[in-house]
GROMACS .gro file of N, CA, C and O in nm:
model
  196
    1MET      N    1  -1.647  -1.553  -1.778
    1MET     CA    2  -1.754  -1.641  -1.734
    1MET      C    3  -1.711  -1.787  -1.738
    1MET      O    4  -1.747  -1.864  -1.653
    2PHE      N    5  -1.634  -1.824  -1.840
    2PHE     CA    6  -1.594  -1.964  -1.853
    2PHE      C    7  -1.455  -1.992  -1.801
    2PHE      O    8  -1.402  -2.099  -1.820
    3LEU      N    9  -1.393  -1.894  -1.736
    3LEU     CA   10  -1.258  -1.913  -1.687
    3LEU      C   11  -1.260  -1.953  -1.540
    3LEU      O   12  -1.337  -1.901  -1.461
    4VAL      N   13  -1.175  -2.047  -1.507
    4VAL     CA   14  -1.158  -2.088  -1.368
    4VAL      C   15  -1.010  -2.094  -1.338
    4VAL      O   16  -0.929  -2.106  -1.429
    5ARG      N   17  -0.973  -2.085  -1.214
    5ARG     CA   18  -0.831  -2.094  -1.176
    5ARG      C   19  -0.792  -2.240  -1.168
    5ARG      O   20  -0.869  -2.324  -1.121
    6ASN      N   21  -0.673  -2.271  -1.214
    6ASN     CA   22  -0.628  -2.409  -1.209
    6ASN      C   23  -0.562  -2.444  -1.077
    6ASN      O   24  -0.529  -2.558  -1.051
    7GLY      N   25  -0.541  -2.346  -0.991
    7GLY     CA   26  -0.488  -2.372  -0.860
    7GLY      C   27  -0.338  -2.389  -0.853
    7GLY      O   28  -0.283  -2.410  -0.748
    8VAL      N   29  -0.270  -2.382  -0.966
    8VAL     CA   30  -0.126  -2.403  -0.967
    8VAL      C   31  -0.052  -2.272  -0.986
    8VAL      O   32   0.017  -2.225  -0.898
    9ASP      N   33  -0.068  -2.212  -1.101
    9ASP     CA   34   0.006  -2.088  -1.130
    9ASP      C   35  -0.088  -1.973  -1.162
    9ASP      O   36  -0.048  -1.876  -1.225
   10GLU      N   37  -0.212  -1.984  -1.118
   10GLU     CA   38  -0.314  -1.881  -1.139
   10GLU      C   39  -0.350  -1.861  -1.286
   10GLU      O   40  -0.422  -1.769  -1.321
   11ALA      N   41  -0.300  -1.946  -1.376
   11ALA     CA   42  -0.337  -1.935  -1.517
   11ALA      C   43  -0.479  -1.987  -1.536
   11ALA      O   44  -0.511  -2.096  -1.490
   12PRO      N   45  -0.563  -1.908  -1.602
   12PRO     CA   46  -0.701  -1.954  -1.620
   12PRO      C   47  -0.711  -2.065  -1.724
   12PRO      O   48  -0.636  -2.068  -1.820
   13LYS      N   49  -0.801  -2.157  -1.700
   13LYS     CA   50  -0.834  -2.261  -1.797
   13LYS      C   51  -0.985  -2.263  -1.810
   13LYS      O   52  -1.057  -2.247  -1.712
   14CYS      N   53  -1.034  -2.282  -1.932
   14CYS     CA   54  -1.178  -2.285  -1.949
   14CYS      C   55  -1.233  -2.417  -1.895
   14CYS      O   56  -1.161  -2.516  -1.880
   15LYS      N   57  -1.361  -2.418  -1.865
   15LYS     CA   58  -1.423  -2.537  -1.806
   15LYS      C   59  -1.418  -2.656  -1.901
   15LYS      O   60  -1.401  -2.769  -1.858
   16MET      N   61  -1.430  -2.631  -2.031
   16MET     CA   62  -1.423  -2.741  -2.129
   16MET      C   63  -1.284  -2.803  -2.128
   16MET      O   64  -1.270  -2.924  -2.137
   17GLN      N   65  -1.181  -2.720  -2.115
   17GLN     CA   66  -1.044  -2.771  -2.110
   17GLN      C   67  -1.024  -2.854  -1.984
   17GLN      O   68  -0.964  -2.962  -1.990
   18LYS      N   69  -1.075  -2.807  -1.872
   18LYS     CA   70  -1.063  -2.883  -1.748
   18LYS      C   71  -1.136  -3.017  -1.759
   18LYS      O   72  -1.086  -3.119  -1.713
   19GLU      N   73  -1.252  -3.016  -1.821
   19GLU     CA   74  -1.329  -3.139  -1.838
   19GLU      C   75  -1.255  -3.236  -1.930
   19GLU      O   76  -1.250  -3.356  -1.905
   20ALA      N   77  -1.195  -3.186  -2.038
   20ALA     CA   78  -1.119  -3.271  -2.128
   20ALA      C   79  -1.001  -3.335  -2.055
   20ALA      O   80  -0.973  -3.454  -2.072
   21LEU      N   81  -0.932  -3.256  -1.972
   21LEU     CA   82  -0.819  -3.310  -1.896
   21LEU      C   83  -0.865  -3.414  -1.794
   21LEU      O   84  -0.799  -3.516  -1.774
   22ARG      N   85  -0.980  -3.390  -1.733
   22ARG     CA   86  -1.035  -3.486  -1.636
   22ARG      C   87  -1.070  -3.618  -1.706
   22ARG      O   88  -1.038  -3.727  -1.658
   23MET      N   89  -1.133  -3.608  -1.823
   23MET     CA   90  -1.169  -3.728  -1.899
   23MET      C   91  -1.044  -3.806  -1.939
   23MET      O   92  -1.042  -3.928  -1.935
   24ARG      N   93  -0.941  -3.734  -1.981
   24ARG     CA   94  -0.816  -3.799  -2.021
   24ARG      C   95  -0.751  -3.869  -1.901
   24ARG      O   96  -0.698  -3.979  -1.913
   25ASP      N   97  -0.758  -3.805  -1.785
   25ASP     CA   98  -0.700  -3.864  -1.663
   25ASP      C   99  -0.767  -3.996  -1.626
   25ASP      O  100  -0.703  -4.083  -1.568
   26ILE      N  101  -0.896  -4.010  -1.657
   26ILE     CA  102  -0.965  -4.135  -1.622
   26ILE      C  103  -0.957  -4.237  -1.735
   26ILE      O  104  -1.017  -4.343  -1.725
   27GLY      N  105  -0.882  -4.203  -1.842
   27GLY     CA  106  -0.853  -4.303  -1.944
   27GLY      C  107  -0.929  -4.293  -2.074
   27GLY      O  108  -0.917  -4.381  -2.159
   28TRP      N  109  -1.006  -4.188  -2.095
   28TRP     CA  110  -1.080  -4.174  -2.220
   28TRP      C  111  -0.984  -4.137  -2.332
   28TRP      O  112  -0.889  -4.062  -2.312
   29SER      N  113  -1.011  -4.185  -2.452
   29SER     CA  114  -0.926  -4.152  -2.567
   29SER      C  115  -0.962  -4.013  -2.618
   29SER      O  116  -1.075  -3.966  -2.600
   30PRO      N  117  -0.867  -3.946  -2.683
   30PRO     CA  118  -0.896  -3.813  -2.738
   30PRO      C  119  -1.014  -3.812  -2.835
   30PRO      O  120  -1.091  -3.716  -2.838
   31ALA      N  121  -1.031  -3.918  -2.912
   31ALA     CA  122  -1.142  -3.923  -3.008
   31ALA      C  123  -1.277  -3.926  -2.936
   31ALA      O  124  -1.372  -3.859  -2.978
   32ILE      N  125  -1.286  -4.001  -2.827
   32ILE     CA  126  -1.410  -4.008  -2.751
   32ILE      C  127  -1.438  -3.874  -2.683
   32ILE      O  128  -1.551  -3.825  -2.684
   33ILE      N  129  -1.334  -3.812  -2.625
   33ILE     CA  130  -1.350  -3.682  -2.561
   33ILE      C  131  -1.399  -3.580  -2.664
   33ILE      O  132  -1.491  -3.502  -2.637
   34SER      N  133  -1.342  -3.584  -2.783
   34SER     CA  134  -1.381  -3.494  -2.889
   34SER      C  135  -1.528  -3.511  -2.925
   34SER      O  136  -1.602  -3.414  -2.940
   35ALA      N  137  -1.572  -3.636  -2.937
   35ALA     CA  138  -1.711  -3.663  -2.972
   35ALA      C  139  -1.807  -3.619  -2.862
   35ALA      O  140  -1.911  -3.559  -2.890
   36VAL      N  141  -1.773  -3.646  -2.738
   36VAL     CA  142  -1.861  -3.612  -2.627
   36VAL      C  143  -1.873  -3.461  -2.610
   36VAL      O  144  -1.982  -3.408  -2.590
   37LEU      N  145  -1.760  -3.391  -2.617
   37LEU     CA  146  -1.761  -3.246  -2.596
   37LEU      C  147  -1.795  -3.167  -2.722
   37LEU      O  148  -1.822  -3.047  -2.715
   38GLY      N  149  -1.792  -3.233  -2.837
   38GLY     CA  150  -1.823  -3.164  -2.962
   38GLY      C  151  -1.715  -3.067  -3.006
   38GLY      O  152  -1.743  -2.964  -3.066
   39ILE      N  153  -1.591  -3.101  -2.974
   39ILE     CA  154  -1.477  -3.016  -3.008
   39ILE      C  155  -1.386  -3.095  -3.101
   39ILE      O  156  -1.370  -3.216  -3.086
   40ASP      N  157  -1.324  -3.027  -3.195
   40ASP     CA  158  -1.233  -3.092  -3.289
   40ASP      C  159  -1.123  -3.168  -3.215
   40ASP      O  160  -1.070  -3.118  -3.115
   41VAL      N  161  -1.090  -3.286  -3.263
   41VAL     CA  162  -0.990  -3.370  -3.196
   41VAL      C  163  -0.854  -3.301  -3.191
   41VAL      O  164  -0.777  -3.323  -3.097
   42LYS      N  165  -0.823  -3.216  -3.289
   42LYS     CA  166  -0.695  -3.143  -3.286
   42LYS      C  167  -0.687  -3.052  -3.165
   42LYS      O  168  -0.581  -3.036  -3.105
   43VAL      N  169  -0.799  -2.991  -3.128
   43VAL     CA  170  -0.802  -2.903  -3.011
   43VAL      C  171  -0.782  -2.986  -2.884
   43VAL      O  172  -0.707  -2.947  -2.794
   44ILE      N  173  -0.848  -3.100  -2.877
   44ILE     CA  174  -0.833  -3.188  -2.761
   44ILE      C  175  -0.687  -3.231  -2.747
   44ILE      O  176  -0.631  -3.228  -2.637
   45LEU      N  177  -0.625  -3.269  -2.856
   45LEU     CA  178  -0.485  -3.310  -2.851
   45LEU      C  179  -0.395  -3.195  -2.805
   45LEU      O  180  -0.299  -3.216  -2.732
   46LEU      N  181  -0.426  -3.074  -2.848
   46LEU     CA  182  -0.349  -2.959  -2.804
   46LEU      C  183  -0.365  -2.936  -2.655
   46LEU      O  184  -0.268  -2.912  -2.583
   47TRP      N  185  -0.488  -2.949  -2.605
   47TRP     CA  186  -0.514  -2.927  -2.463
   47TRP      C  187  -0.447  -3.029  -2.374
   47TRP      O  188  -0.400  -2.997  -2.265
   48ILE      N  189  -0.445  -3.156  -2.416
   48ILE     CA  190  -0.392  -3.261  -2.326
   48ILE      C  191  -0.242  -3.280  -2.341
   48ILE      O  192  -0.185  -3.359  -2.268
   49SER      N  193  -0.180  -3.208  -2.434
   49SER     CA  194  -0.035  -3.226  -2.450
   49SER      C  195   0.042  -3.142  -2.352
   49SER      O  196  -0.005  -3.054  -2.288
   0.00000   0.00000   0.00000
């Protein structure tokens, strides 16, 4: 239900991960992304690395 195709190698990414990457692309800091999405900052850092 929460999986979407990333369009590159058919590997699924969850919608929260895609949103975190989108926020990072527009310049948001990992701490702000973590606060907005309610996800631990360690997870955000793992996703955007």
